[in-house]
């Protein structure tokens, strides 16, 4: 399935009898890295058998923002969108531009409300890291996200990109770290995120409306990679000597980016970035990439 860029209105929304499963990973994606893709693909792979068994459509999308309310600036949205397209080629992961072209700041609570209005009958899931989940009380109406969507939480704290990232975490310990207002919403299985609204209301006296979400904490943490870390590394590290001269010479004479990344095992970008994204960063001199000239 090719990656797809959604418009503000999905003409095919709610055309099937069974509610569609829609999962979203938001962020600046400045730049998009393999940690983002790992989270999105993990959710897709876990939800696909559920969707197939229940005869539902499944969409897992990256939701790039215009600019995070916690940041002073970000890379031009056209660059970030292009990098997202390059990173998701030949994957089932889609891109939703709901936030991208809005004037910042754009708040997550407003986006999930818009998604709920757009897809009133679908099962909506918002994907976040545990580090973000722990600070939801500092977001604009962050504790109300579950009024509109389910949350799927990954633990990224203190996890390297080595084999330690495969160690299963204690979900009960992670749940205890969440804001108290959210702890009762934690469920044991992604399947429970698809529970019919009427059953949710019957089973949990705390639920306030038919869209009240549940929270699934994924016990398998993902690699602790951050876009900030990558930008800092790009700003401080010179590119391989094979990348030379000007943009024109770069496009015509530079060896294959795959060769560069394969032969330079100490290059952290080989682990962090899709090769096409890395090449795009260099070609367009992003993140102080004048060093690459």
PDB file of C-alpha atoms in Angstrom:
ATOM      1  CA  UNK A   1       0.000   0.000   0.000  1.00  0.00           C
ATOM      2  CA  UNK A   2       1.552   3.365  -0.955  1.00  0.00           C
ATOM      3  CA  UNK A   3       1.741   6.100   1.627  1.00  0.00           C
ATOM      4  CA  UNK A   4      -1.067   8.615   1.270  1.00  0.00           C
ATOM      5  CA  UNK A   5      -1.312  12.283   2.179  1.00  0.00           C
ATOM      6  CA  UNK A   6      -4.761  13.003   3.517  1.00  0.00           C
ATOM      7  CA  UNK A   7      -6.565  16.245   2.801  1.00  0.00           C
ATOM      8  CA  UNK A   8      -8.571  17.998   5.477  1.00  0.00           C
ATOM      9  CA  UNK A   9     -11.629  15.960   4.512  1.00  0.00           C
ATOM     10  CA  UNK A  10     -11.540  12.246   3.806  1.00  0.00           C
ATOM     11  CA  UNK A  11     -14.069  11.522   1.089  1.00  0.00           C
ATOM     12  CA  UNK A  12     -13.989   7.824   1.949  1.00  0.00           C
ATOM     13  CA  UNK A  13     -14.664   8.313   5.649  1.00  0.00           C
ATOM     14  CA  UNK A  14     -17.241   6.022   7.213  1.00  0.00           C
ATOM     15  CA  UNK A  15     -18.235   4.276   3.985  1.00  0.00           C
ATOM     16  CA  UNK A  16     -18.086   0.840   5.643  1.00  0.00           C
ATOM     17  CA  UNK A  17     -20.504  -0.554   8.186  1.00  0.00           C
ATOM     18  CA  UNK A  18     -17.830  -1.509  10.714  1.00  0.00           C
ATOM     19  CA  UNK A  19     -16.072   1.496  12.267  1.00  0.00           C
ATOM     20  CA  UNK A  20     -12.590   2.096  10.882  1.00  0.00           C
ATOM     21  CA  UNK A  21      -9.588   1.910  13.209  1.00  0.00           C
ATOM     22  CA  UNK A  22      -7.510   5.088  12.911  1.00  0.00           C
ATOM     23  CA  UNK A  23      -4.245   5.603  14.792  1.00  0.00           C
ATOM     24  CA  UNK A  24      -2.210   8.811  14.758  1.00  0.00           C
ATOM     25  CA  UNK A  25       1.346   9.616  15.799  1.00  0.00           C
ATOM     26  CA  UNK A  26       1.773  13.352  16.172  1.00  0.00           C
ATOM     27  CA  UNK A  27       4.955  15.365  16.267  1.00  0.00           C
ATOM     28  CA  UNK A  28       7.142  17.889  14.523  1.00  0.00           C
ATOM     29  CA  UNK A  29       9.090  15.132  12.690  1.00  0.00           C
ATOM     30  CA  UNK A  30      11.986  17.564  12.435  1.00  0.00           C
ATOM     31  CA  UNK A  31      13.410  15.314  11.064  1.00  0.00           C
ATOM     32  CA  UNK A  32      11.425  12.087  10.945  1.00  0.00           C
ATOM     33  CA  UNK A  33      13.557   9.223  12.279  1.00  0.00           C
ATOM     34  CA  UNK A  34      13.462   5.467  12.699  1.00  0.00           C
ATOM     35  CA  UNK A  35      12.034   5.733  16.215  1.00  0.00           C
ATOM     36  CA  UNK A  36       8.921   7.395  14.782  1.00  0.00           C
ATOM     37  CA  UNK A  37       8.586   4.694  12.160  1.00  0.00           C
ATOM     38  CA  UNK A  38       9.154   1.943  14.714  1.00  0.00           C
ATOM     39  CA  UNK A  39       6.250   3.190  16.829  1.00  0.00           C
ATOM     40  CA  UNK A  40       3.903   3.620  13.870  1.00  0.00           C
ATOM     41  CA  UNK A  41       4.760   0.226  12.371  1.00  0.00           C
ATOM     42  CA  UNK A  42       4.442  -1.527  15.725  1.00  0.00           C
ATOM     43  CA  UNK A  43       0.929  -0.139  16.147  1.00  0.00           C
ATOM     44  CA  UNK A  44       0.046  -1.125  12.583  1.00  0.00           C
ATOM     45  CA  UNK A  45       1.344  -4.670  12.995  1.00  0.00           C
ATOM     46  CA  UNK A  46      -0.447  -5.131  16.318  1.00  0.00           C
ATOM     47  CA  UNK A  47      -3.752  -3.751  15.036  1.00  0.00           C
ATOM     48  CA  UNK A  48      -3.788  -5.419  11.609  1.00  0.00           C
ATOM     49  CA  UNK A  49      -4.893  -8.895  12.806  1.00  0.00           C
ATOM     50  CA  UNK A  50      -7.559  -7.266  14.985  1.00  0.00           C
ATOM     51  CA  UNK A  51      -8.824  -5.210  12.047  1.00  0.00           C
ATOM     52  CA  UNK A  52      -8.862  -8.262   9.791  1.00  0.00           C
ATOM     53  CA  UNK A  53     -10.669 -10.402  12.354  1.00  0.00           C
ATOM     54  CA  UNK A  54     -13.292  -7.706  12.925  1.00  0.00           C
ATOM     55  CA  UNK A  55     -13.552  -6.807   9.201  1.00  0.00           C
ATOM     56  CA  UNK A  56     -12.492  -3.224   9.750  1.00  0.00           C
ATOM     57  CA  UNK A  57     -10.360  -0.858   7.719  1.00  0.00           C
ATOM     58  CA  UNK A  58      -7.112   0.215   9.383  1.00  0.00           C
ATOM     59  CA  UNK A  59      -5.251   3.496   8.929  1.00  0.00           C
ATOM     60  CA  UNK A  60      -2.095   4.412  10.848  1.00  0.00           C
ATOM     61  CA  UNK A  61      -0.959   7.959  10.108  1.00  0.00           C
ATOM     62  CA  UNK A  62       1.794  10.380  11.011  1.00  0.00           C
ATOM     63  CA  UNK A  63       0.321  13.733  12.041  1.00  0.00           C
ATOM     64  CA  UNK A  64       2.943  16.464  11.543  1.00  0.00           C
ATOM     65  CA  UNK A  65       2.275  19.707  13.359  1.00  0.00           C
ATOM     66  CA  UNK A  66       2.756  23.258  12.168  1.00  0.00           C
ATOM     67  CA  UNK A  67       5.062  23.916  15.110  1.00  0.00           C
ATOM     68  CA  UNK A  68       5.046  22.494  18.582  1.00  0.00           C
ATOM     69  CA  UNK A  69       3.723  24.925  21.238  1.00  0.00           C
ATOM     70  CA  UNK A  70       6.892  24.041  23.190  1.00  0.00           C
ATOM     71  CA  UNK A  71       9.266  25.126  20.394  1.00  0.00           C
ATOM     72  CA  UNK A  72      10.229  28.542  19.077  1.00  0.00           C
ATOM     73  CA  UNK A  73      10.816  27.455  15.498  1.00  0.00           C
ATOM     74  CA  UNK A  74      10.783  24.453  13.208  1.00  0.00           C
ATOM     75  CA  UNK A  75      11.902  23.526   9.718  1.00  0.00           C
ATOM     76  CA  UNK A  76       9.735  24.608   6.795  1.00  0.00           C
ATOM     77  CA  UNK A  77       6.670  22.324   6.662  1.00  0.00           C
ATOM     78  CA  UNK A  78       7.285  21.586   2.972  1.00  0.00           C
ATOM     79  CA  UNK A  79      10.676  20.060   3.858  1.00  0.00           C
ATOM     80  CA  UNK A  80       9.242  18.071   6.758  1.00  0.00           C
ATOM     81  CA  UNK A  81       6.384  16.782   4.608  1.00  0.00           C
ATOM     82  CA  UNK A  82       8.783  15.700   1.863  1.00  0.00           C
ATOM     83  CA  UNK A  83      10.946  13.849   4.372  1.00  0.00           C
ATOM     84  CA  UNK A  84       7.846  12.094   5.737  1.00  0.00           C
ATOM     85  CA  UNK A  85       6.907  10.977   2.238  1.00  0.00           C
ATOM     86  CA  UNK A  86      10.423   9.639   1.640  1.00  0.00           C
ATOM     87  CA  UNK A  87      10.455   7.794   4.965  1.00  0.00           C
ATOM     88  CA  UNK A  88       7.090   6.098   4.420  1.00  0.00           C
ATOM     89  CA  UNK A  89       7.533   4.921   0.823  1.00  0.00           C
ATOM     90  CA  UNK A  90       6.616   1.237   0.510  1.00  0.00           C
ATOM     91  CA  UNK A  91       5.081   1.163   3.986  1.00  0.00           C
ATOM     92  CA  UNK A  92       1.416   1.114   5.035  1.00  0.00           C
ATOM     93  CA  UNK A  93       1.971   4.275   7.096  1.00  0.00           C
ATOM     94  CA  UNK A  94       0.052   7.313   5.882  1.00  0.00           C
ATOM     95  CA  UNK A  95       0.397  11.059   6.474  1.00  0.00           C
ATOM     96  CA  UNK A  96      -2.377  13.361   7.665  1.00  0.00           C
ATOM     97  CA  UNK A  97      -1.908  17.090   7.065  1.00  0.00           C
ATOM     98  CA  UNK A  98      -4.599  18.238   9.489  1.00  0.00           C
ATOM     99  CA  UNK A  99      -2.202  20.339  11.576  1.00  0.00           C
ATOM    100  CA  UNK A 100       0.605  21.042   9.141  1.00  0.00           C
ATOM    101  CA  UNK A 101      -0.736  24.149   7.406  1.00  0.00           C
ATOM    102  CA  UNK A 102      -2.456  25.745  10.393  1.00  0.00           C
ATOM    103  CA  UNK A 103      -1.022  28.859  12.002  1.00  0.00           C
ATOM    104  CA  UNK A 104       0.878  27.822  15.152  1.00  0.00           C
ATOM    105  CA  UNK A 105       0.483  27.141  17.940  1.00  0.00           C
ATOM    106  CA  UNK A 106      -1.773  24.159  17.233  1.00  0.00           C
ATOM    107  CA  UNK A 107      -2.804  22.182  20.300  1.00  0.00           C
ATOM    108  CA  UNK A 108      -3.351  18.426  20.384  1.00  0.00           C
ATOM    109  CA  UNK A 109      -6.690  18.773  22.166  1.00  0.00           C
ATOM    110  CA  UNK A 110      -8.022  20.813  19.244  1.00  0.00           C
ATOM    111  CA  UNK A 111      -6.751  18.234  16.756  1.00  0.00           C
ATOM    112  CA  UNK A 112      -8.354  15.258  18.494  1.00  0.00           C
ATOM    113  CA  UNK A 113     -11.624  17.173  18.665  1.00  0.00           C
ATOM    114  CA  UNK A 114     -11.375  17.801  14.921  1.00  0.00           C
ATOM    115  CA  UNK A 115     -10.613  14.140  14.280  1.00  0.00           C
ATOM    116  CA  UNK A 116     -13.580  13.083  16.392  1.00  0.00           C
ATOM    117  CA  UNK A 117     -15.833  15.446  14.424  1.00  0.00           C
ATOM    118  CA  UNK A 118     -14.434  14.122  11.157  1.00  0.00           C
ATOM    119  CA  UNK A 119     -14.826  10.481  12.176  1.00  0.00           C
ATOM    120  CA  UNK A 120     -17.655  10.384  14.743  1.00  0.00           C
ATOM    121  CA  UNK A 121     -18.124   6.608  14.636  1.00  0.00           C
ATOM    122  CA  UNK A 122     -14.570   5.350  14.203  1.00  0.00           C
ATOM    123  CA  UNK A 123     -12.138   4.016  16.789  1.00  0.00           C
ATOM    124  CA  UNK A 124      -9.469   6.698  17.184  1.00  0.00           C
ATOM    125  CA  UNK A 125      -6.080   6.091  18.776  1.00  0.00           C
ATOM    126  CA  UNK A 126      -3.453   8.715  19.565  1.00  0.00           C
ATOM    127  CA  UNK A 127       0.111   7.395  19.922  1.00  0.00           C
ATOM    128  CA  UNK A 128       2.485   9.079  22.387  1.00  0.00           C
ATOM    129  CA  UNK A 129       5.629   8.304  24.347  1.00  0.00           C
ATOM    130  CA  UNK A 130       5.562   7.776  28.093  1.00  0.00           C
ATOM    131  CA  UNK A 131       7.620  10.940  28.510  1.00  0.00           C
ATOM    132  CA  UNK A 132       4.781  12.904  26.910  1.00  0.00           C
ATOM    133  CA  UNK A 133       2.107  10.988  28.828  1.00  0.00           C
ATOM    134  CA  UNK A 134       3.718  11.922  32.136  1.00  0.00           C
ATOM    135  CA  UNK A 135       3.466  15.614  31.256  1.00  0.00           C
ATOM    136  CA  UNK A 136      -0.111  15.649  29.943  1.00  0.00           C
ATOM    137  CA  UNK A 137      -1.195  17.795  32.878  1.00  0.00           C
ATOM    138  CA  UNK A 138       1.083  20.516  31.435  1.00  0.00           C
ATOM    139  CA  UNK A 139      -0.548  20.392  27.982  1.00  0.00           C
ATOM    140  CA  UNK A 140      -3.542  22.501  27.111  1.00  0.00           C
ATOM    141  CA  UNK A 141      -6.416  20.304  28.386  1.00  0.00           C
ATOM    142  CA  UNK A 142      -4.057  17.363  28.093  1.00  0.00           C
ATOM    143  CA  UNK A 143      -5.979  15.264  30.599  1.00  0.00           C
ATOM    144  CA  UNK A 144      -9.050  15.551  28.379  1.00  0.00           C
ATOM    145  CA  UNK A 145      -7.523  13.821  25.357  1.00  0.00           C
ATOM    146  CA  UNK A 146      -9.226  10.608  26.403  1.00  0.00           C
ATOM    147  CA  UNK A 147     -12.608  12.332  26.086  1.00  0.00           C
ATOM    148  CA  UNK A 148     -12.113  11.944  22.336  1.00  0.00           C
ATOM    149  CA  UNK A 149      -9.510   9.252  21.608  1.00  0.00           C
ATOM    150  CA  UNK A 150      -7.785   6.206  23.007  1.00  0.00           C
ATOM    151  CA  UNK A 151      -4.115   6.530  23.933  1.00  0.00           C
ATOM    152  CA  UNK A 152      -1.383   4.063  22.973  1.00  0.00           C
ATOM    153  CA  UNK A 153       1.710   4.769  25.062  1.00  0.00           C
ATOM    154  CA  UNK A 154       5.277   3.635  24.357  1.00  0.00           C
ATOM    155  CA  UNK A 155       8.028   3.821  26.929  1.00  0.00           C
ATOM    156  CA  UNK A 156      11.034   5.706  25.541  1.00  0.00           C
ATOM    157  CA  UNK A 157      12.655   6.734  28.829  1.00  0.00           C
ATOM    158  CA  UNK A 158      16.235   5.597  29.240  1.00  0.00           C
ATOM    159  CA  UNK A 159      16.043   3.007  26.466  1.00  0.00           C
ATOM    160  CA  UNK A 160      18.899   2.755  24.003  1.00  0.00           C
ATOM    161  CA  UNK A 161      18.684   1.441  20.468  1.00  0.00           C
ATOM    162  CA  UNK A 162      20.497  -1.740  21.491  1.00  0.00           C
ATOM    163  CA  UNK A 163      18.952  -5.094  22.366  1.00  0.00           C
ATOM    164  CA  UNK A 164      17.831  -3.590  25.681  1.00  0.00           C
ATOM    165  CA  UNK A 165      14.981  -1.980  23.779  1.00  0.00           C
ATOM    166  CA  UNK A 166      13.378  -5.433  23.564  1.00  0.00           C
ATOM    167  CA  UNK A 167      13.070  -5.887  27.332  1.00  0.00           C
ATOM    168  CA  UNK A 168       9.458  -6.036  28.459  1.00  0.00           C
ATOM    169  CA  UNK A 169       8.557  -3.335  30.953  1.00  0.00           C
ATOM    170  CA  UNK A 170       6.351  -3.634  34.049  1.00  0.00           C
ATOM    171  CA  UNK A 171       3.051  -2.148  32.876  1.00  0.00           C
ATOM    172  CA  UNK A 172       1.744  -1.743  36.423  1.00  0.00           C
ATOM    173  CA  UNK A 173       4.795   0.314  37.351  1.00  0.00           C
ATOM    174  CA  UNK A 174       4.369   2.466  34.261  1.00  0.00           C
ATOM    175  CA  UNK A 175       0.654   2.940  34.951  1.00  0.00           C
ATOM    176  CA  UNK A 176       1.458   4.165  38.460  1.00  0.00           C
ATOM    177  CA  UNK A 177       3.551   6.955  36.929  1.00  0.00           C
ATOM    178  CA  UNK A 178       0.635   8.354  34.905  1.00  0.00           C
ATOM    179  CA  UNK A 179      -1.449  11.254  36.223  1.00  0.00           C
ATOM    180  CA  UNK A 180      -3.937   9.788  38.711  1.00  0.00           C
ATOM    181  CA  UNK A 181      -6.885  11.001  36.644  1.00  0.00           C
ATOM    182  CA  UNK A 182      -5.845   8.609  33.849  1.00  0.00           C
ATOM    183  CA  UNK A 183      -4.721   5.493  35.697  1.00  0.00           C
ATOM    184  CA  UNK A 184      -8.186   3.880  35.836  1.00  0.00           C
ATOM    185  CA  UNK A 185      -8.416   3.992  32.026  1.00  0.00           C
ATOM    186  CA  UNK A 186      -5.469   1.630  31.456  1.00  0.00           C
ATOM    187  CA  UNK A 187      -6.444  -1.675  29.815  1.00  0.00           C
ATOM    188  CA  UNK A 188      -4.482  -4.866  29.171  1.00  0.00           C
ATOM    189  CA  UNK A 189      -4.806  -5.452  25.441  1.00  0.00           C
ATOM    190  CA  UNK A 190      -5.066  -3.439  22.214  1.00  0.00           C
ATOM    191  CA  UNK A 191      -8.234  -5.415  21.484  1.00  0.00           C
ATOM    192  CA  UNK A 192      -9.905  -3.618  24.384  1.00  0.00           C
ATOM    193  CA  UNK A 193      -9.420  -0.342  22.521  1.00  0.00           C
ATOM    194  CA  UNK A 194     -12.027  -1.608  20.062  1.00  0.00           C
ATOM    195  CA  UNK A 195     -14.616  -2.252  22.771  1.00  0.00           C
ATOM    196  CA  UNK A 196     -18.077  -0.964  21.756  1.00  0.00           C
ATOM    197  CA  UNK A 197     -18.999   2.327  23.394  1.00  0.00           C
ATOM    198  CA  UNK A 198     -22.090   0.839  25.060  1.00  0.00           C
ATOM    199  CA  UNK A 199     -19.991  -1.896  26.692  1.00  0.00           C
ATOM    200  CA  UNK A 200     -17.405   0.652  27.787  1.00  0.00           C
ATOM    201  CA  UNK A 201     -20.104   2.639  29.548  1.00  0.00           C
ATOM    202  CA  UNK A 202     -21.413  -0.482  31.266  1.00  0.00           C
ATOM    203  CA  UNK A 203     -18.024  -1.752  32.379  1.00  0.00           C
ATOM    204  CA  UNK A 204     -16.563   1.488  33.740  1.00  0.00           C
ATOM    205  CA  UNK A 205     -18.478   3.896  35.934  1.00  0.00           C
ATOM    206  CA  UNK A 206     -15.862   6.597  35.426  1.00  0.00           C
ATOM    207  CA  UNK A 207     -16.627   7.028  31.724  1.00  0.00           C
ATOM    208  CA  UNK A 208     -18.233  10.353  30.919  1.00  0.00           C
ATOM    209  CA  UNK A 209     -19.296  10.001  27.281  1.00  0.00           C
ATOM    210  CA  UNK A 210     -19.573   7.472  24.478  1.00  0.00           C
ATOM    211  CA  UNK A 211     -16.176   8.462  23.084  1.00  0.00           C
ATOM    212  CA  UNK A 212     -14.329   8.142  26.390  1.00  0.00           C
ATOM    213  CA  UNK A 213     -11.056   6.466  25.545  1.00  0.00           C
ATOM    214  CA  UNK A 214      -8.958   3.779  27.145  1.00  0.00           C
ATOM    215  CA  UNK A 215      -5.175   3.709  27.516  1.00  0.00           C
ATOM    216  CA  UNK A 216      -2.914   0.896  26.361  1.00  0.00           C
ATOM    217  CA  UNK A 217       0.681   0.916  27.609  1.00  0.00           C
ATOM    218  CA  UNK A 218       2.826  -1.072  25.212  1.00  0.00           C
ATOM    219  CA  UNK A 219       5.173  -3.232  27.326  1.00  0.00           C
ATOM    220  CA  UNK A 220       7.901  -3.251  24.656  1.00  0.00           C
ATOM    221  CA  UNK A 221       9.789   0.063  24.739  1.00  0.00           C
ATOM    222  CA  UNK A 222      11.152   1.686  21.621  1.00  0.00           C
ATOM    223  CA  UNK A 223      14.587   3.128  20.973  1.00  0.00           C
ATOM    224  CA  UNK A 224      15.161   6.441  22.723  1.00  0.00           C
ATOM    225  CA  UNK A 225      15.889   8.563  19.662  1.00  0.00           C
ATOM    226  CA  UNK A 226      14.912  12.234  19.538  1.00  0.00           C
ATOM    227  CA  UNK A 227      14.774  14.649  16.635  1.00  0.00           C
ATOM    228  CA  UNK A 228      16.553  17.199  18.827  1.00  0.00           C
ATOM    229  CA  UNK A 229      19.430  14.782  19.323  1.00  0.00           C
ATOM    230  CA  UNK A 230      19.665  14.194  15.587  1.00  0.00           C
ATOM    231  CA  UNK A 231      19.615  17.926  14.778  1.00  0.00           C
ATOM    232  CA  UNK A 232      22.384  18.560  17.293  1.00  0.00           C
ATOM    233  CA  UNK A 233      24.442  15.756  15.826  1.00  0.00           C
ATOM    234  CA  UNK A 234      23.945  17.098  12.303  1.00  0.00           C
ATOM    235  CA  UNK A 235      25.009  20.555  13.430  1.00  0.00           C
ATOM    236  CA  UNK A 236      28.192  19.303  15.100  1.00  0.00           C
ATOM    237  CA  UNK A 237      29.286  16.509  12.758  1.00  0.00           C
ATOM    238  CA  UNK A 238      30.735  16.967   9.317  1.00  0.00           C
ATOM    239  CA  UNK A 239      29.293  14.801   6.601  1.00  0.00           C
ATOM    240  CA  UNK A 240      31.340  12.005   5.017  1.00  0.00           C
ATOM    241  CA  UNK A 241      34.145  13.306   2.815  1.00  0.00           C
ATOM    242  CA  UNK A 242      32.458  11.750  -0.209  1.00  0.00           C
ATOM    243  CA  UNK A 243      29.790  14.484  -0.065  1.00  0.00           C
ATOM    244  CA  UNK A 244      31.500  17.407  -1.755  1.00  0.00           C
ATOM    245  CA  UNK A 245      31.353  20.693  -3.608  1.00  0.00           C
ATOM    246  CA  UNK A 246      27.930  21.988  -4.626  1.00  0.00           C
ATOM    247  CA  UNK A 247      24.365  20.729  -4.818  1.00  0.00           C
ATOM    248  CA  UNK A 248      24.783  20.016  -8.532  1.00  0.00           C
ATOM    249  CA  UNK A 249      27.931  17.995  -8.069  1.00  0.00           C
ATOM    250  CA  UNK A 250      26.370  16.282  -5.114  1.00  0.00           C
ATOM    251  CA  UNK A 251      23.434  15.070  -7.174  1.00  0.00           C
ATOM    252  CA  UNK A 252      25.600  13.862 -10.086  1.00  0.00           C
ATOM    253  CA  UNK A 253      28.863  12.680  -8.555  1.00  0.00           C
ATOM    254  CA  UNK A 254      28.212  11.594  -4.981  1.00  0.00           C
ATOM    255  CA  UNK A 255      28.348   7.830  -4.332  1.00  0.00           C
ATOM    256  CA  UNK A 256      25.143   6.049  -3.388  1.00  0.00           C
ATOM    257  CA  UNK A 257      23.858   7.143   0.002  1.00  0.00           C
ATOM    258  CA  UNK A 258      23.382   3.458   0.804  1.00  0.00           C
ATOM    259  CA  UNK A 259      27.095   2.902   0.179  1.00  0.00           C
ATOM    260  CA  UNK A 260      27.999   5.824   2.399  1.00  0.00           C
ATOM    261  CA  UNK A 261      25.875   4.576   5.274  1.00  0.00           C
ATOM    262  CA  UNK A 262      26.799   0.914   4.848  1.00  0.00           C
ATOM    263  CA  UNK A 263      30.559   1.523   4.817  1.00  0.00           C
ATOM    264  CA  UNK A 264      30.574   3.961   7.730  1.00  0.00           C
ATOM    265  CA  UNK A 265      29.396   1.812  10.610  1.00  0.00           C
ATOM    266  CA  UNK A 266      30.271   4.491  13.163  1.00  0.00           C
ATOM    267  CA  UNK A 267      27.875   6.899  11.490  1.00  0.00           C
ATOM    268  CA  UNK A 268      24.871   7.179  13.885  1.00  0.00           C
ATOM    269  CA  UNK A 269      22.642   8.427  11.072  1.00  0.00           C
ATOM    270  CA  UNK A 270      22.676   4.923   9.600  1.00  0.00           C
ATOM    271  CA  UNK A 271      20.693   3.804  12.654  1.00  0.00           C
ATOM    272  CA  UNK A 272      18.574   6.891  13.066  1.00  0.00           C
ATOM    273  CA  UNK A 273      17.498   8.002   9.598  1.00  0.00           C
ATOM    274  CA  UNK A 274      16.047   6.518   6.450  1.00  0.00           C
ATOM    275  CA  UNK A 275      18.816   6.833   3.806  1.00  0.00           C
ATOM    276  CA  UNK A 276      16.553   8.867   1.493  1.00  0.00           C
ATOM    277  CA  UNK A 277      15.787  11.276   4.357  1.00  0.00           C
ATOM    278  CA  UNK A 278      19.481  11.612   5.145  1.00  0.00           C
ATOM    279  CA  UNK A 279      20.247  12.352   1.507  1.00  0.00           C
ATOM    280  CA  UNK A 280      17.463  14.949   1.382  1.00  0.00           C
ATOM    281  CA  UNK A 281      18.845  16.711   4.469  1.00  0.00           C
ATOM    282  CA  UNK A 282      22.264  16.957   2.873  1.00  0.00           C
ATOM    283  CA  UNK A 283      20.990  17.986  -0.569  1.00  0.00           C
ATOM    284  CA  UNK A 284      18.870  20.810   0.912  1.00  0.00           C
ATOM    285  CA  UNK A 285      21.410  21.835   3.541  1.00  0.00           C
ATOM    286  CA  UNK A 286      19.004  21.449   6.460  1.00  0.00           C
ATOM    287  CA  UNK A 287      20.079  21.707  10.115  1.00  0.00           C
ATOM    288  CA  UNK A 288      23.170  23.797   9.524  1.00  0.00           C
ATOM    289  CA  UNK A 289      24.053  21.549   6.618  1.00  0.00           C
ATOM    290  CA  UNK A 290      26.253  24.244   5.079  1.00  0.00           C
ATOM    291  CA  UNK A 291      28.944  22.122   6.783  1.00  0.00           C
ATOM    292  CA  UNK A 292      28.269  19.537   4.101  1.00  0.00           C
ATOM    293  CA  UNK A 293      29.455  21.749   1.270  1.00  0.00           C
TER     294      UNK A 293
END
